[in-house]
PDB file of C-alpha atoms in Angstrom:
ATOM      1  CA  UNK A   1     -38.827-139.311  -2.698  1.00 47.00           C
ATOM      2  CA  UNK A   2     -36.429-136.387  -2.360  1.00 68.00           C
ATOM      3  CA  UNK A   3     -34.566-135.176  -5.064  1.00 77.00           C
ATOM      4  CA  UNK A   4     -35.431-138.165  -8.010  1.00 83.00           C
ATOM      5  CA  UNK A   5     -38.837-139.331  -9.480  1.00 87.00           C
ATOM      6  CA  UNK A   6     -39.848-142.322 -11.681  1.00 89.00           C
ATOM      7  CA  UNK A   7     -40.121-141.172 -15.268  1.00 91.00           C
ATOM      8  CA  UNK A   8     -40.941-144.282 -17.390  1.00 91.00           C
ATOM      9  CA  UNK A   9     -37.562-146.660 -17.910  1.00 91.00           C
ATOM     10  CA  UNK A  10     -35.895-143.431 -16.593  1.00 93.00           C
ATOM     11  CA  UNK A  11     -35.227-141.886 -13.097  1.00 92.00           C
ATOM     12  CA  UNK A  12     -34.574-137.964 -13.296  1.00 93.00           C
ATOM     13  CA  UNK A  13     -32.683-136.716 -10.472  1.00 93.00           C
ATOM     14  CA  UNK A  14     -32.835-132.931  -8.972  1.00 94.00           C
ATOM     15  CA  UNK A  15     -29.429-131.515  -8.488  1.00 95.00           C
ATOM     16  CA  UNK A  16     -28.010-128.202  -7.240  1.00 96.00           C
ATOM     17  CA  UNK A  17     -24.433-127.912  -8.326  1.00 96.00           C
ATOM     18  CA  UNK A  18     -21.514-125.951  -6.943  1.00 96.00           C
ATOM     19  CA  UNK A  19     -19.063-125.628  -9.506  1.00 96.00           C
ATOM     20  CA  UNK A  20     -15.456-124.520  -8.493  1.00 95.00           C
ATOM     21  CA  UNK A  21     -15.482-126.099  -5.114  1.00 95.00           C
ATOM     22  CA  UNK A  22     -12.593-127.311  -3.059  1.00 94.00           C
ATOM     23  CA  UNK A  23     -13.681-131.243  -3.054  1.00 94.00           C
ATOM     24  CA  UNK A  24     -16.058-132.981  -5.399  1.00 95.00           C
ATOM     25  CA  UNK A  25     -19.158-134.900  -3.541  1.00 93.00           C
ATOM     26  CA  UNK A  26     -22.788-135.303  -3.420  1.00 92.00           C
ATOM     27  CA  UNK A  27     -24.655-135.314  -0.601  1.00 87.00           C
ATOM     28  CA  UNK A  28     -27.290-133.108   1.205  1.00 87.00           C
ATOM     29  CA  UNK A  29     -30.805-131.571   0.406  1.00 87.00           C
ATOM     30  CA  UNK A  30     -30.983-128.034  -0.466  1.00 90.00           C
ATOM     31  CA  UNK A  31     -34.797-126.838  -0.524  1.00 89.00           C
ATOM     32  CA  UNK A  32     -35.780-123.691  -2.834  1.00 89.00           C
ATOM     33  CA  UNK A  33     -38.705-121.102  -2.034  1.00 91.00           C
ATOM     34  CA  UNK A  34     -41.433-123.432  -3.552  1.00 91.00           C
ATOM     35  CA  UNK A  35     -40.192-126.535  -1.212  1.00 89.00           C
ATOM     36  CA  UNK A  36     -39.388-128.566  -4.103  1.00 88.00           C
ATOM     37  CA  UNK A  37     -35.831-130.621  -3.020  1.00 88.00           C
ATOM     38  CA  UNK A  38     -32.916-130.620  -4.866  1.00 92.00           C
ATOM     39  CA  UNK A  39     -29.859-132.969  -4.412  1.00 91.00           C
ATOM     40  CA  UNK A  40     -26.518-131.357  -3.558  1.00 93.00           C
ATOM     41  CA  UNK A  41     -23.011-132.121  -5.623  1.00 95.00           C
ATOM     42  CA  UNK A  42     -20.015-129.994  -5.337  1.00 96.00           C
ATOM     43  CA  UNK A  43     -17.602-130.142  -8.210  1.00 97.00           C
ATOM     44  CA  UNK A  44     -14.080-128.746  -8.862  1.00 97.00           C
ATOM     45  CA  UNK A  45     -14.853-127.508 -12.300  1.00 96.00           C
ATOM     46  CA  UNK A  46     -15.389-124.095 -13.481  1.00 93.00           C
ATOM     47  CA  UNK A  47     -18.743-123.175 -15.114  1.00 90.00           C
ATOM     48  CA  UNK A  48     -17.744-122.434 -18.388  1.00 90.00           C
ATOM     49  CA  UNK A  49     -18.394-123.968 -21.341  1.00 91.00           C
ATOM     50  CA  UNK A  50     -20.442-126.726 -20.283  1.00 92.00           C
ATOM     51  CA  UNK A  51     -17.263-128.342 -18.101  1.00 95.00           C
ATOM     52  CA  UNK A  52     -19.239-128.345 -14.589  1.00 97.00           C
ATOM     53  CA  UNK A  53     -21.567-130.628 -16.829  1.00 97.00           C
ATOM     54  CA  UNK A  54     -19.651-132.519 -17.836  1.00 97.00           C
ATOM     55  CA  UNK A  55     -17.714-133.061 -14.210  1.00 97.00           C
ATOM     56  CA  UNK A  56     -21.206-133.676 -12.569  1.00 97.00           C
ATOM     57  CA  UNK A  57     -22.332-136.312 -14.972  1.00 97.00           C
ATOM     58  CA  UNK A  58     -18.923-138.148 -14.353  1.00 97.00           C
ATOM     59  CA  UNK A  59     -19.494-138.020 -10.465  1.00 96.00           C
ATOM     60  CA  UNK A  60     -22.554-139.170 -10.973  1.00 95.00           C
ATOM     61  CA  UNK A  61     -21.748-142.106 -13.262  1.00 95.00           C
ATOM     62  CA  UNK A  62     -18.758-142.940 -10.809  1.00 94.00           C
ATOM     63  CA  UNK A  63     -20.432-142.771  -7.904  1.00 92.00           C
ATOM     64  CA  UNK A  64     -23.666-144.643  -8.961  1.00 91.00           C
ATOM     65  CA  UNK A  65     -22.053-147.218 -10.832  1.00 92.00           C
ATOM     66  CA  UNK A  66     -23.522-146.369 -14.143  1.00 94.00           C
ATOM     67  CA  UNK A  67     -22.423-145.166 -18.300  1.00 95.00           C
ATOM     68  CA  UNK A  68     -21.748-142.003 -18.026  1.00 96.00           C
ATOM     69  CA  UNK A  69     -23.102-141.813 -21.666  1.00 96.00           C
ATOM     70  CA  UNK A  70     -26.580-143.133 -19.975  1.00 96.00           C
ATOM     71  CA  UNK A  71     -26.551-139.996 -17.779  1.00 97.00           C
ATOM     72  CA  UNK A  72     -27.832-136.995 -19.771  1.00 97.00           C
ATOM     73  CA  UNK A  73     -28.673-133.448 -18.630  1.00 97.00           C
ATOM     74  CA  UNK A  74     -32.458-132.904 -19.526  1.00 96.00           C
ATOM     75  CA  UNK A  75     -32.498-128.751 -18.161  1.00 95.00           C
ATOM     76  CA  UNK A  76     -30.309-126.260 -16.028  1.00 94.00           C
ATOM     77  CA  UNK A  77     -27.450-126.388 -18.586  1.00 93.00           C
ATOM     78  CA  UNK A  78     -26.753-122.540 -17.178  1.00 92.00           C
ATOM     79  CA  UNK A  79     -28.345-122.778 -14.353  1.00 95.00           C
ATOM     80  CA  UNK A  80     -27.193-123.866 -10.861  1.00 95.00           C
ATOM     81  CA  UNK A  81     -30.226-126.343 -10.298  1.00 96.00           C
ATOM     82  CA  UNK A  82     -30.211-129.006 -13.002  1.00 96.00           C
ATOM     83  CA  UNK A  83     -32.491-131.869 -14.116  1.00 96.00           C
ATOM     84  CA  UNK A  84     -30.797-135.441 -15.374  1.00 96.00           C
ATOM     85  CA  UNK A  85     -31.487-138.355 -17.165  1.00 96.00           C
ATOM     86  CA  UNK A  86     -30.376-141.266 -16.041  1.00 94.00           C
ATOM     87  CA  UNK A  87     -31.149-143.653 -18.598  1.00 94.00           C
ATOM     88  CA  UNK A  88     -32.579-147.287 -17.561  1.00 92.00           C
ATOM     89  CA  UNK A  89     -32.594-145.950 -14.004  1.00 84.00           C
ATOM     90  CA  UNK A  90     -35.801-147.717 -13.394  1.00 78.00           C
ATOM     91  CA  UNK A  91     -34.731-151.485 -14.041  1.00 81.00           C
ATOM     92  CA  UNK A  92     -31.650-150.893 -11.040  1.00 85.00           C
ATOM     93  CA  UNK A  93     -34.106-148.613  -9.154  1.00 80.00           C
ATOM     94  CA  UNK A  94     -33.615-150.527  -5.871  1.00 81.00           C
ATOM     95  CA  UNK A  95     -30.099-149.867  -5.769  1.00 84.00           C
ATOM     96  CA  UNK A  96     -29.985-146.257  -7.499  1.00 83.00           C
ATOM     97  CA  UNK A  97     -32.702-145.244  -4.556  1.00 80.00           C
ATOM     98  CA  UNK A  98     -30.701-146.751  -1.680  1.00 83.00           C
ATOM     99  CA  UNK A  99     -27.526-144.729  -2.702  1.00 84.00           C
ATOM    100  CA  UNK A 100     -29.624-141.466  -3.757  1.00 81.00           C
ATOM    101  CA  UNK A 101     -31.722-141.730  -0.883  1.00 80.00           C
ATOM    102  CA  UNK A 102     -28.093-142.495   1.445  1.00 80.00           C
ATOM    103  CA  UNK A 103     -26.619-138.947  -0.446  1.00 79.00           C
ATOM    104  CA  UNK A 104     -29.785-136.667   0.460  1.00 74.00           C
ATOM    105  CA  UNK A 105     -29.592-137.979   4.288  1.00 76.00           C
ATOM    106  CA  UNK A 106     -25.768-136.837   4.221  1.00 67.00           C
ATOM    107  CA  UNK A 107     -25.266-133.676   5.744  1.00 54.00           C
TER     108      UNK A 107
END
């Protein structure tokens, strides 16, 4: 599947994040020069000291219906294309899938 995996109890999701953008959202599929697929989420935050973070993990938990304090970033904490936790992802994965899977066909 685009953009998340299956990792134990866990799902990590691939995101590329625009910080400082007009509108906050997720949707999309950017692709990088190995072909691996990364999610796309626009926040209005500014990339300093960790507050893009912080913004994406509370779109995420928003928008997935999920503790925010269950979301956790696992790598990219300076870097554009980030990896996350989302903790216990795997007993909703059903529902977490349909929505993720709903974002990366958005456009």
């Amino acid at each position: 599947m685009i953009g998340w995996r299956r990792d134990g109890d866990d799902l990590i999701l691939a995101v590329r994040l625009t910080p400082g953008a007009a509108r906050e959202d997720v949707g999309g599929c950017w692709t990088d020069e190995k072909g691996a697929h990364w999610l796309s989420a626009r926040v209005r935050a500014v990339p300093e000291k960790g507050k893009a973070n912080a913004a994406l993990i509370a779109l995420l938990a928003k928008r997935l219906d999920w503790p925010r304090g269950a979301i956790l970033l696992e790598s990219g904490d300076t870097n554009r294309l980030k990896r996350l936790r989302i903790q216990g992802g795997a007993q909703a994965l059903d529902r977490l899938a349909a929505i993720i899977t709903k974002w990366v066909e958005t456009t």
